[in-house]
Tab-separated table of C-alpha atoms and ligand atoms in Angstrom:
chain	number	residue	atom	x	y	z
A	1	UNK	CA	2.733	10.049	28.596
A	2	UNK	CA	5.707	10.744	31.035
A	3	UNK	CA	6.669	14.191	30.234
A	4	UNK	CA	10.414	13.296	30.896
A	5	UNK	CA	10.808	10.944	28.034
A	6	UNK	CA	8.992	13.068	25.585
A	7	UNK	CA	11.021	14.367	22.528
A	8	UNK	CA	11.250	18.057	22.150
A	9	UNK	CA	9.196	18.745	18.797
A	10	UNK	CA	7.330	15.576	18.779
A	11	UNK	CA	4.078	17.410	18.441
A	12	UNK	CA	5.271	18.791	15.394
A	13	UNK	CA	6.203	15.210	13.860
A	14	UNK	CA	3.055	13.841	15.046
A	15	UNK	CA	1.316	16.551	13.006
A	16	UNK	CA	3.278	15.862	10.068
A	17	UNK	CA	2.425	12.193	9.831
A	18	UNK	CA	-0.883	13.113	9.841
A	19	UNK	CA	-2.007	12.016	13.550
A	20	UNK	CA	-4.069	15.079	13.978
A	21	UNK	CA	-6.169	13.918	11.230
A	22	UNK	CA	-7.716	11.384	13.742
A	23	UNK	CA	-8.809	13.606	16.672
A	24	UNK	CA	-10.443	10.787	18.658
A	25	UNK	CA	-7.014	8.833	18.377
A	26	UNK	CA	-5.656	10.541	21.453
A	27	UNK	CA	-8.988	10.440	23.678
A	28	UNK	CA	-10.114	13.611	22.272
A	29	UNK	CA	-13.671	13.833	21.258
A	30	UNK	CA	-14.354	15.113	17.798
A	31	UNK	CA	-15.889	18.531	18.114
A	32	UNK	CA	-18.221	19.392	15.537
A	33	UNK	CA	-18.484	23.044	14.326
A	34	UNK	CA	-21.734	24.702	15.065
A	35	UNK	CA	-22.655	24.590	11.477
A	36	UNK	CA	-22.302	21.030	11.540
A	37	UNK	CA	-24.529	20.573	14.414
A	38	UNK	CA	-27.183	22.605	13.258
A	39	UNK	CA	-27.113	20.570	9.715
A	40	UNK	CA	-26.863	16.940	11.052
A	41	UNK	CA	-27.945	16.993	14.694
A	42	UNK	CA	-26.057	15.344	17.522
A	43	UNK	CA	-27.393	11.883	16.964
A	44	UNK	CA	-25.700	11.805	13.738
A	45	UNK	CA	-22.518	10.580	14.933
A	46	UNK	CA	-23.556	7.641	16.889
A	47	UNK	CA	-25.763	6.184	14.288
A	48	UNK	CA	-22.721	6.644	11.963
A	49	UNK	CA	-20.567	4.677	14.490
A	50	UNK	CA	-23.168	1.793	14.388
A	51	UNK	CA	-23.515	1.724	10.563
A	52	UNK	CA	-19.848	1.841	10.459
A	53	UNK	CA	-19.343	-1.390	12.836
A	54	UNK	CA	-22.114	-3.156	10.797
A	55	UNK	CA	-20.086	-2.824	7.863
A	56	UNK	CA	-17.011	-3.885	9.539
A	57	UNK	CA	-18.460	-6.977	10.590
A	58	UNK	CA	-20.190	-7.610	7.340
A	59	UNK	CA	-16.769	-7.306	5.456
A	60	UNK	CA	-15.061	-9.263	7.900
A	61	UNK	CA	-17.762	-12.064	7.217
A	62	UNK	CA	-18.552	-11.741	3.579
A	63	UNK	CA	-15.437	-9.893	1.864
A	64	UNK	CA	-12.971	-12.334	0.651
A	65	UNK	CA	-10.200	-9.663	0.444
A	66	UNK	CA	-11.016	-8.850	4.065
A	67	UNK	CA	-11.229	-12.731	5.122
A	68	UNK	CA	-7.860	-13.271	3.325
A	69	UNK	CA	-6.056	-10.334	5.457
A	70	UNK	CA	-7.532	-11.446	8.608
A	71	UNK	CA	-6.503	-15.427	7.604
A	72	UNK	CA	-3.035	-13.947	6.793
A	73	UNK	CA	-2.570	-12.029	10.034
A	74	UNK	CA	-3.907	-15.022	12.104
A	75	UNK	CA	-1.465	-17.304	10.419
A	76	UNK	CA	1.665	-14.962	11.303
A	77	UNK	CA	0.461	-14.740	14.969
A	78	UNK	CA	-1.265	-11.600	14.615
A	79	UNK	CA	-4.677	-12.684	15.089
A	80	UNK	CA	-7.411	-9.634	14.662
A	81	UNK	CA	-9.935	-9.357	17.329
A	82	UNK	CA	-12.611	-6.888	15.441
A	83	UNK	CA	-13.459	-5.189	18.637
A	84	UNK	CA	-10.087	-4.594	19.954
A	85	UNK	CA	-8.245	-4.067	16.680
A	86	UNK	CA	-10.576	-2.035	14.472
A	87	UNK	CA	-12.063	1.531	15.657
A	88	UNK	CA	-14.902	3.474	13.845
A	89	UNK	CA	-14.007	7.182	14.125
A	90	UNK	CA	-14.859	10.493	12.795
A	91	UNK	CA	-11.860	11.624	11.087
A	92	UNK	CA	-10.977	14.789	9.061
A	93	UNK	CA	-12.564	14.353	5.736
A	94	UNK	CA	-9.454	14.180	3.845
A	95	UNK	CA	-8.868	10.608	5.071
A	96	UNK	CA	-10.933	7.528	5.048
A	97	UNK	CA	-9.056	5.078	7.302
A	98	UNK	CA	-5.862	4.745	8.984
A	99	UNK	CA	-3.488	2.301	10.660
A	100	UNK	CA	-2.166	3.312	14.313
A	101	UNK	CA	0.982	1.089	14.832
A	102	UNK	CA	1.347	2.334	18.399
A	103	UNK	CA	-2.145	0.967	19.434
A	104	UNK	CA	-2.092	-1.630	16.782
A	105	UNK	CA	-5.456	-0.414	15.390
A	106	UNK	CA	-7.086	0.121	12.068
A	107	UNK	CA	-9.175	3.083	12.124
A	108	UNK	CA	-12.096	3.210	9.693
A	109	UNK	CA	-13.546	6.676	8.988
A	110	UNK	CA	-17.176	6.475	9.767
A	111	UNK	CA	-18.030	9.758	8.414
A	112	UNK	CA	-15.963	9.123	5.178
A	113	UNK	CA	-15.957	5.395	4.342
A	114	UNK	CA	-19.768	5.207	4.956
A	115	UNK	CA	-20.620	2.183	2.495
A	116	UNK	CA	-19.562	-1.533	2.502
A	117	UNK	CA	-17.445	-0.973	-0.442
A	118	UNK	CA	-15.612	1.834	0.833
A	119	UNK	CA	-15.299	0.002	4.115
A	120	UNK	CA	-14.130	-3.158	2.333
A	121	UNK	CA	-11.429	-0.929	0.542
A	122	UNK	CA	-10.193	0.788	3.995
A	123	UNK	CA	-9.869	-2.442	5.622
A	124	UNK	CA	-8.093	-4.300	3.165
A	125	UNK	CA	-5.520	-1.497	2.620
A	126	UNK	CA	-5.165	-0.778	6.312
A	127	UNK	CA	-4.947	-4.602	7.230
A	128	UNK	CA	-2.060	-4.592	4.835
A	129	UNK	CA	-0.202	-2.200	6.921
A	130	UNK	CA	-1.039	-4.230	10.093
A	131	UNK	CA	0.345	-7.184	8.218
A	132	UNK	CA	3.369	-5.347	7.536
A	133	UNK	CA	3.857	-4.191	10.939
A	134	UNK	CA	3.168	-7.449	12.421
A	135	UNK	CA	5.952	-9.032	10.184
A	136	UNK	CA	8.339	-6.668	10.302
A	137	UNK	CA	7.745	-4.261	13.479
A	138	UNK	CA	8.119	-1.447	10.924
A	139	UNK	CA	8.789	2.122	11.902
A	140	UNK	CA	5.886	4.037	10.485
A	141	UNK	CA	7.931	7.322	11.304
A	142	UNK	CA	10.759	5.904	8.889
A	143	UNK	CA	9.996	7.547	5.467
A	144	UNK	CA	11.557	4.462	3.888
A	145	UNK	CA	9.451	2.023	5.578
A	146	UNK	CA	6.296	4.058	5.219
A	147	UNK	CA	6.813	4.511	1.474
A	148	UNK	CA	7.422	0.852	1.246
A	149	UNK	CA	4.291	-0.068	3.104
A	150	UNK	CA	2.050	2.238	1.262
A	151	UNK	CA	3.362	1.259	-1.998
A	152	UNK	CA	2.756	-2.231	-1.015
A	153	UNK	CA	-0.877	-1.510	0.282
A	154	UNK	CA	-1.616	0.457	-2.722
A	155	UNK	CA	-0.701	-2.156	-5.112
A	156	UNK	CA	-2.123	-5.139	-3.438
A	157	UNK	CA	-5.307	-3.531	-2.574
A	158	UNK	CA	-6.023	-2.265	-5.686
A	159	UNK	CA	-4.025	-4.270	-8.661
A	160	UNK	CA	-2.008	-7.187	-8.543
A	161	UNK	CA	-3.673	-8.538	-5.174
A	162	UNK	CA	-7.382	-7.983	-6.512
A	163	UNK	CA	-6.253	-9.704	-9.833
A	164	UNK	CA	-4.717	-12.566	-8.102
A	165	UNK	CA	-7.790	-12.978	-6.028
A	166	UNK	CA	-9.772	-13.150	-9.025
A	167	UNK	CA	-7.552	-15.725	-10.542
A	168	UNK	CA	-7.718	-17.669	-7.231
A	169	UNK	CA	-4.020	-17.742	-6.655
A	170	UNK	CA	-3.537	-15.426	-3.802
A	171	UNK	CA	-3.061	-16.813	-0.375
A	172	UNK	CA	-0.970	-15.788	2.692
A	173	UNK	CA	1.984	-17.606	1.249
A	174	UNK	CA	1.960	-15.453	-1.940
A	175	UNK	CA	1.593	-12.351	0.500
A	176	UNK	CA	4.587	-13.237	2.668
A	177	UNK	CA	6.362	-14.066	-0.502
A	178	UNK	CA	5.871	-10.504	-2.010
A	179	UNK	CA	6.509	-8.965	1.097
A	180	UNK	CA	10.325	-10.452	1.032
A	181	UNK	CA	10.746	-8.497	-2.161
A	182	UNK	CA	10.137	-5.186	-0.610
A	183	UNK	CA	13.467	-3.631	0.889
B	1	ZN	ZN1	-1.775	3.453	3.614
């Protein structure tokens, strides 16, 4: 980062937006506490990453929700390369995933989202953020935009989107249409 372009107080606002919850995001390695090393052993982190990446690939191949979001992104010109756009990382235990709009990457928290089901939930939710960003170039530090995309991600991933898929009428077209009604 060029220090001359850095805004004063930027550190603070990043903290406020939760970027500190993803310690591996900015090149820092997660540092387990001594108790964690004693309890889990150092090899645990690597095997968690492998398991997480396996879950991501499985969801991308088998989950209708994840496949639908990947298709929607592709048809909007934002094709997802799983190795480039999805990253398994150790996070703070208070979060299960995230979307980093600066790097255009979905983060799956390998130490929290540890089952296929949880991975599917995280991927679907965060891919909706990626889709919003792709379509709108949303400013995630703008609270109105953030609230809007969070509401959409929650609604689509947990309620209307699921039932629409169950009824078989969800498509990238419907997603795009729903998006327009969001201010
Ligand atoms: Zn979200």
